[in-house]
Structure formats: C-alpha cells, structure tokens
Amino acid sequence: MVPLGAQALRTGAPDPPAGGGRYGSMRAVPTVARWWSSRTDPQRLDLYTRWSFYGWLALTPALALMVLGAEGVGTTPADWLYLAGSVSVAVTGVVLARAGLATRWTRRSLQTGPLAAALGAAAVTAGTGVAEGLTRPGDTGTGWLVALPLAMLLTAASPVWTTRVLTRASAGVGLLVGGVLLLAGEPWATALVLAAVFTAAVTGLVLAFRFSVWVLDVVVEMERTRGVQAQLAVAEERLRFARDLHDVMGRNLSAIAVKSQLAAELVRRGREGAVEELTDISRVAEESLREVRDVVRGYRGSDLPGELAGARSVLRAAGVEVTVSGEDGAVVLPAPVQTALGWVVREAVTNVLRHSRATTCTIALSTSDGVAQLRVVNDGVTGDGDRGAGLTGLAERLAAPGGRLSARREGGRFVLTATVPVGVRV
C-alpha cells in the first residue's frame, strides 16, 4: 500500500480531502501503535502486568481439561463439577486480580467481596479435585487436581498478599497435595517428594507474579517521585528568582534613592555635581535593568572587585565614611568565591542604607587557611537588628558552596561576617 502523500508525489494529483474518498478518511482511525505510544511507561507496564494476570487466569478451564485428561472428561458428574469450578475460579480470579491491581494505584484497601468469592470458588473446586483424585489412585494428575485452583487463587491474590503470606500458603498447598496422595495410596516417600515439588512449583509461579507487581509498584513510585521532583524544581526556581531579585534590586534601588536625594540637595543649594549624580542614577538604572534580565535568564554573576568599588561609591554618596581593606586580594579569588562574597557586599550595603543611620562602615576582606572571610561593620544601628529576608536568603546562598554567614549586633554596631572555602566548586 502506498501512502496518500507518496501517491500524490508520484501521480501529481493532490491528496483527497479529509472527508472525501469512496470510503471516507482513514486518518481519524487510531492505530494500535499510536494508542500504545500515547501511554506513559507506567501505564504500559500496568497494561502488561494486568493482562498477564488476566491471560493466565483465563487459562484455568483449559488447564483443568489437561489435568482431567481428554479421554475421561465428562464420564462422571465430578468432572463436570470440576470444570464448572475451574470456570468460576477463572472468573473470580480475574475480578480479584483486577481489584488488587487497582489498589496499587489508589492506595486503598481491598474490599472483602472479590476475595471471598475467589476463596469460595477455589475451595469448592479444590474439594472436588480431592474427591476426584481419591477415585483415581495412581493417576499422575491427582496432585494438579488439588493444586490448580489453589495456585490460581494465590496468583490472583498476589497483588494484595505479602510475599510471606504467599510463601506459607504455597507450602500449605504442597502439604495438602502430599496428604491427598497418601490417602490415594501413594507411598509416603513418593508423596513427600511430590509435596516438595508442588510446593516449589506453586511458590515459583506465585512469586513470579508477585515480582511483576513489585516492579509495577517501583515504576509507579518512580513516576510519582519525578512529579514531586518537578514540583520541587519549580518551587526552587521561584525561590531563586525571589532571592535574586531582592538581592539585585535592593542595593540598586537604595543607591538610586540616595543619589536622587543628593542630586536634589545639590540643585537646591546651587552647587555643582548634580549632573554627575543624575548621570550615575541613569547608569545604575540601566545596570538594574540588565541584571533583572539576567535574573530571568538565570545567568547572573557577581564580580567582587566591582562590588567593593560600587559599595564605596554608594556609601560615600550617602555620606558614610567607608574603609575598604584587602581589596587587592579579591582579584585572585576563584570566580565562585567572588560571586558568593559579591552578594554579601550587595546585601550589606543595602542593609546599611535601609536599616541604619550609619556614619562609618568598614569592609575587610582576608584569606586564611583556605577560607576567604568578608567582614562588614557599620554603626548607627536602628531597630532590633534581627535577620531579615535578605540575610536569610544570603545565608541559603552561602550554604550551597559550604560557606557560613554570621550577623550580630555589638552595642551600636552591626557586624556581618561571611566565610567561603577558597577551593569551592559550583
């Protein structure tokens, strides 16, 4: 069959319309491959596991015919009763397996109805098998007459019963088969061996289905974990954006406010320098716009020497006497350390401008024993000096590369200390 598009390319004729053609469009008919590809991996595994259960349990009547033997089927009422029981075992087993698998998704407990029906059908059929086996001494299928309905019951119950319960129940099936064989006249050694064989066979069968349910549980849990990870990633990105926006705009807006007041005062007094301050305001505004865009993109960094120079300029414009020491050592620090300490300088300057009436400020940078330390001390502290949202976010930022932040009040001074390992990798 040639696709419609390929036919059009060969003949030069256009494709028939969506609703045209003698038999209408075939494009709207979903194919099996498209239906299968539209499912997620957990859904595919669930379908495979579910229909493995259904298919195996549906084979119960066919297996019962094989156990009874083709020649002697239907010669006694017990044969018909056993076949009818095998059908009921298949039906109730499918219902039980369906209900049990549904509990794996909904996390709800299994209702007693399906389990009671499957237990009843398996017990009656196994009892019929016991009666049938006692009338057929020496028949090799006697053990399977008893074990078949009980093995199907355990298979159907494997989604809801634990491995320990299933193993013990399988051993019970083997012991029951051994007892029936002894009553049927088999030697005790033969009955013991067959009991062990049936125990191993039923246990292996049931645990194989139990393992498939466990695999389904693992895949479903992994899918749920992926959903939780996605939600956490979104929440973390929101937190990053809020923290970065606060850190970026806090100092810049404070600088714009201070420089605007200074420019207004210079204009009012008729002194020179107002043009320079207004130009600087424009520069800070443009820088703020660029950094906000970088925050949105997530590619924002911080240069420590530039931040120290900016802090000196802003604080001096606000009338604060600034002393910066160790500025030469900032250049040789690794880029991740400069970025981390650059945000400390930003937040410290923001706090000095917004939360104090400082007249002096000291910024000291030092490196010792593989640890870079930045210490900012200012006077004129107002309020109680508690850590605000900015310092909390800064502490979280420093904690990622293994750094620490300390903020405390010493009399009328506020001391902010940040330490970051020089060998940090981010």
PDB file of N, CA, C and O in Angstrom, residues 260-298:
ATOM      1  N   SER A 260      19.438  60.256  44.194  1.00  0.00           N
ATOM      2  CA  SER A 260      18.394  61.217  43.833  1.00  0.00           C
ATOM      3  C   SER A 260      18.274  62.301  44.903  1.00  0.00           C
ATOM      4  O   SER A 260      18.136  63.497  44.591  1.00  0.00           O
ATOM      5  N   GLN A 261      18.311  61.897  46.181  1.00  0.00           N
ATOM      6  CA  GLN A 261      18.267  62.884  47.260  1.00  0.00           C
ATOM      7  C   GLN A 261      19.481  63.814  47.221  1.00  0.00           C
ATOM      8  O   GLN A 261      19.361  65.030  47.443  1.00  0.00           O
ATOM      9  N   LEU A 262      20.649  63.218  46.938  1.00  0.00           N
ATOM     10  CA  LEU A 262      21.860  64.034  46.868  1.00  0.00           C
ATOM     11  C   LEU A 262      21.784  65.014  45.701  1.00  0.00           C
ATOM     12  O   LEU A 262      22.145  66.206  45.835  1.00  0.00           O
ATOM     13  N   ALA A 263      21.311  64.549  44.540  1.00  0.00           N
ATOM     14  CA  ALA A 263      21.201  65.443  43.381  1.00  0.00           C
ATOM     15  C   ALA A 263      20.204  66.555  43.650  1.00  0.00           C
ATOM     16  O   ALA A 263      20.435  67.721  43.280  1.00  0.00           O
ATOM     17  N   ALA A 264      19.088  66.223  44.301  1.00  0.00           N
ATOM     18  CA  ALA A 264      18.098  67.254  44.620  1.00  0.00           C
ATOM     19  C   ALA A 264      18.669  68.294  45.575  1.00  0.00           C
ATOM     20  O   ALA A 264      18.424  69.506  45.432  1.00  0.00           O
ATOM     21  N   GLU A 265      19.465  67.810  46.553  1.00  0.00           N
ATOM     22  CA  GLU A 265      20.060  68.751  47.510  1.00  0.00           C
ATOM     23  C   GLU A 265      21.086  69.650  46.824  1.00  0.00           C
ATOM     24  O   GLU A 265      21.171  70.872  47.118  1.00  0.00           O
ATOM     25  N   LEU A 266      21.852  69.086  45.886  1.00  0.00           N
ATOM     26  CA  LEU A 266      22.836  69.904  45.166  1.00  0.00           C
ATOM     27  C   LEU A 266      22.159  70.954  44.301  1.00  0.00           C
ATOM     28  O   LEU A 266      22.626  72.111  44.205  1.00  0.00           O
ATOM     29  N   VAL A 267      21.053  70.578  43.660  1.00  0.00           N
ATOM     30  CA  VAL A 267      20.319  71.541  42.844  1.00  0.00           C
ATOM     31  C   VAL A 267      19.732  72.632  43.726  1.00  0.00           C
ATOM     32  O   VAL A 267      19.744  73.833  43.378  1.00  0.00           O
ATOM     33  N   ARG A 268      19.195  72.226  44.886  1.00  0.00           N
ATOM     34  CA  ARG A 268      18.572  73.209  45.773  1.00  0.00           C
ATOM     35  C   ARG A 268      19.594  74.232  46.270  1.00  0.00           C
ATOM     36  O   ARG A 268      19.295  75.414  46.429  1.00  0.00           O
ATOM     37  N   ARG A 269      20.823  73.781  46.539  1.00  0.00           N
ATOM     38  CA  ARG A 269      21.849  74.685  47.047  1.00  0.00           C
ATOM     39  C   ARG A 269      22.644  75.356  45.931  1.00  0.00           C
ATOM     40  O   ARG A 269      23.518  76.190  46.202  1.00  0.00           O
ATOM     41  N   GLY A 270      22.352  74.987  44.677  1.00  0.00           N
ATOM     42  CA  GLY A 270      23.049  75.605  43.559  1.00  0.00           C
ATOM     43  C   GLY A 270      24.496  75.197  43.436  1.00  0.00           C
ATOM     44  O   GLY A 270      25.308  75.962  42.907  1.00  0.00           O
ATOM     45  N   ARG A 271      24.824  74.029  43.919  1.00  0.00           N
ATOM     46  CA  ARG A 271      26.210  73.560  43.884  1.00  0.00           C
ATOM     47  C   ARG A 271      26.418  72.635  42.689  1.00  0.00           C
ATOM     48  O   ARG A 271      25.482  72.057  42.138  1.00  0.00           O
ATOM     49  N   GLU A 272      27.662  72.476  42.284  1.00  0.00           N
ATOM     50  CA  GLU A 272      27.981  71.604  41.162  1.00  0.00           C
ATOM     51  C   GLU A 272      27.937  70.134  41.598  1.00  0.00           C
ATOM     52  O   GLU A 272      28.023  69.821  42.780  1.00  0.00           O
ATOM     53  N   GLY A 273      27.860  69.274  40.615  1.00  0.00           N
ATOM     54  CA  GLY A 273      27.869  67.840  40.893  1.00  0.00           C
ATOM     55  C   GLY A 273      26.532  67.174  40.675  1.00  0.00           C
ATOM     56  O   GLY A 273      26.445  65.939  40.705  1.00  0.00           O
ATOM     57  N   ALA A 274      25.449  67.954  40.484  1.00  0.00           N
ATOM     58  CA  ALA A 274      24.135  67.347  40.293  1.00  0.00           C
ATOM     59  C   ALA A 274      24.075  66.556  38.994  1.00  0.00           C
ATOM     60  O   ALA A 274      23.459  65.493  38.922  1.00  0.00           O
ATOM     61  N   VAL A 275      24.740  67.090  37.955  1.00  0.00           N
ATOM     62  CA  VAL A 275      24.721  66.387  36.666  1.00  0.00           C
ATOM     63  C   VAL A 275      25.409  65.024  36.789  1.00  0.00           C
ATOM     64  O   VAL A 275      24.929  64.011  36.251  1.00  0.00           O
ATOM     65  N   GLU A 276      26.537  64.980  37.514  1.00  0.00           N
ATOM     66  CA  GLU A 276      27.230  63.708  37.689  1.00  0.00           C
ATOM     67  C   GLU A 276      26.372  62.700  38.442  1.00  0.00           C
ATOM     68  O   GLU A 276      26.338  61.502  38.099  1.00  0.00           O
ATOM     69  N   GLU A 277      25.670  63.187  39.464  1.00  0.00           N
ATOM     70  CA  GLU A 277      24.814  62.271  40.231  1.00  0.00           C
ATOM     71  C   GLU A 277      23.669  61.753  39.377  1.00  0.00           C
ATOM     72  O   GLU A 277      23.314  60.569  39.434  1.00  0.00           O
ATOM     73  N   LEU A 278      23.054  62.628  38.576  1.00  0.00           N
ATOM     74  CA  LEU A 278      21.963  62.184  37.713  1.00  0.00           C
ATOM     75  C   LEU A 278      22.465  61.190  36.663  1.00  0.00           C
ATOM     76  O   LEU A 278      21.767  60.225  36.319  1.00  0.00           O
ATOM     77  N   THR A 279      23.658  61.454  36.137  1.00  0.00           N
ATOM     78  CA  THR A 279      24.235  60.501  35.188  1.00  0.00           C
ATOM     79  C   THR A 279      24.473  59.144  35.846  1.00  0.00           C
ATOM     80  O   THR A 279      24.240  58.080  35.246  1.00  0.00           O
ATOM     81  N   ASP A 280      24.941  59.197  37.101  1.00  0.00           N
ATOM     82  CA  ASP A 280      25.163  57.945  37.829  1.00  0.00           C
ATOM     83  C   ASP A 280      23.854  57.224  38.099  1.00  0.00           C
ATOM     84  O   ASP A 280      23.793  55.984  38.087  1.00  0.00           O
ATOM     85  N   ILE A 281      22.789  57.983  38.351  1.00  0.00           N
ATOM     86  CA  ILE A 281      21.470  57.367  38.549  1.00  0.00           C
ATOM     87  C   ILE A 281      21.036  56.635  37.290  1.00  0.00           C
ATOM     88  O   ILE A 281      20.520  55.514  37.345  1.00  0.00           O
ATOM     89  N   SER A 282      21.249  57.267  36.145  1.00  0.00           N
ATOM     90  CA  SER A 282      20.901  56.622  34.879  1.00  0.00           C
ATOM     91  C   SER A 282      21.715  55.340  34.682  1.00  0.00           C
ATOM     92  O   SER A 282      21.194  54.312  34.226  1.00  0.00           O
ATOM     93  N   ARG A 283      23.002  55.391  35.060  1.00  0.00           N
ATOM     94  CA  ARG A 283      23.841  54.203  34.919  1.00  0.00           C
ATOM     95  C   ARG A 283      23.356  53.066  35.808  1.00  0.00           C
ATOM     96  O   ARG A 283      23.268  51.903  35.375  1.00  0.00           O
ATOM     97  N   VAL A 284      23.012  53.382  37.059  1.00  0.00           N
ATOM     98  CA  VAL A 284      22.536  52.354  37.984  1.00  0.00           C
ATOM     99  C   VAL A 284      21.208  51.774  37.506  1.00  0.00           C
ATOM    100  O   VAL A 284      20.961  50.564  37.612  1.00  0.00           O
ATOM    101  N   ALA A 285      20.346  52.624  36.954  1.00  0.00           N
ATOM    102  CA  ALA A 285      19.063  52.132  36.442  1.00  0.00           C
ATOM    103  C   ALA A 285      19.252  51.171  35.268  1.00  0.00           C
ATOM    104  O   ALA A 285      18.600  50.126  35.190  1.00  0.00           O
ATOM    105  N   GLU A 286      20.165  51.553  34.346  1.00  0.00           N
ATOM    106  CA  GLU A 286      20.443  50.662  33.216  1.00  0.00           C
ATOM    107  C   GLU A 286      21.074  49.346  33.689  1.00  0.00           C
ATOM    108  O   GLU A 286      20.768  48.269  33.174  1.00  0.00           O
ATOM    109  N   GLU A 287      21.942  49.445  34.682  1.00  0.00           N
ATOM    110  CA  GLU A 287      22.549  48.229  35.228  1.00  0.00           C
ATOM    111  C   GLU A 287      21.499  47.349  35.898  1.00  0.00           C
ATOM    112  O   GLU A 287      21.530  46.124  35.780  1.00  0.00           O
ATOM    113  N   SER A 288      20.545  47.979  36.585  1.00  0.00           N
ATOM    114  CA  SER A 288      19.475  47.222  37.218  1.00  0.00           C
ATOM    115  C   SER A 288      18.636  46.495  36.179  1.00  0.00           C
ATOM    116  O   SER A 288      18.263  45.327  36.370  1.00  0.00           O
ATOM    117  N   LEU A 289      18.329  47.169  35.088  1.00  0.00           N
ATOM    118  CA  LEU A 289      17.552  46.534  34.028  1.00  0.00           C
ATOM    119  C   LEU A 289      18.302  45.328  33.460  1.00  0.00           C
ATOM    120  O   LEU A 289      17.709  44.263  33.233  1.00  0.00           O
ATOM    121  N   ARG A 290      19.595  45.477  33.234  1.00  0.00           N
ATOM    122  CA  ARG A 290      20.377  44.368  32.703  1.00  0.00           C
ATOM    123  C   ARG A 290      20.423  43.198  33.677  1.00  0.00           C
ATOM    124  O   ARG A 290      20.273  42.032  33.289  1.00  0.00           O
ATOM    125  N   GLU A 291      20.589  43.495  34.963  1.00  0.00           N
ATOM    126  CA  GLU A 291      20.686  42.424  35.950  1.00  0.00           C
ATOM    127  C   GLU A 291      19.346  41.726  36.157  1.00  0.00           C
ATOM    128  O   GLU A 291      19.313  40.525  36.418  1.00  0.00           O
ATOM    129  N   VAL A 292      18.252  42.473  36.056  1.00  0.00           N
ATOM    130  CA  VAL A 292      16.941  41.830  36.153  1.00  0.00           C
ATOM    131  C   VAL A 292      16.742  40.862  34.999  1.00  0.00           C
ATOM    132  O   VAL A 292      16.208  39.755  35.169  1.00  0.00           O
ATOM    133  N   ARG A 293      17.169  41.254  33.812  1.00  0.00           N
ATOM    134  CA  ARG A 293      17.088  40.335  32.668  1.00  0.00           C
ATOM    135  C   ARG A 293      17.955  39.111  32.898  1.00  0.00           C
ATOM    136  O   ARG A 293      17.576  37.990  32.552  1.00  0.00           O
ATOM    137  N   ASP A 294      19.131  39.302  33.508  1.00  0.00           N
ATOM    138  CA  ASP A 294      19.996  38.161  33.795  1.00  0.00           C
ATOM    139  C   ASP A 294      19.372  37.245  34.841  1.00  0.00           C
ATOM    140  O   ASP A 294      19.556  36.028  34.804  1.00  0.00           O
ATOM    141  N   VAL A 295      18.653  37.827  35.794  1.00  0.00           N
ATOM    142  CA  VAL A 295      17.955  37.018  36.799  1.00  0.00           C
ATOM    143  C   VAL A 295      16.922  36.128  36.129  1.00  0.00           C
ATOM    144  O   VAL A 295      16.782  34.947  36.444  1.00  0.00           O
ATOM    145  N   VAL A 296      16.182  36.704  35.186  1.00  0.00           N
ATOM    146  CA  VAL A 296      15.164  35.933  34.483  1.00  0.00           C
ATOM    147  C   VAL A 296      15.800  34.797  33.703  1.00  0.00           C
ATOM    148  O   VAL A 296      15.286  33.672  33.668  1.00  0.00           O
ATOM    149  N   ARG A 297      16.940  35.072  33.086  1.00  0.00           N
ATOM    150  CA  ARG A 297      17.602  34.028  32.307  1.00  0.00           C
ATOM    151  C   ARG A 297      18.371  33.049  33.181  1.00  0.00           C
ATOM    152  O   ARG A 297      18.666  31.944  32.773  1.00  0.00           O
ATOM    153  N   GLY A 298      18.702  33.448  34.399  1.00  0.00           N
ATOM    154  CA  GLY A 298      19.438  32.571  35.292  1.00  0.00           C
ATOM    155  C   GLY A 298      20.932  32.557  35.050  1.00  0.00           C
ATOM    156  O   GLY A 298      21.620  31.657  35.506  1.00  0.00           O
TER     157      GLY A 298
END
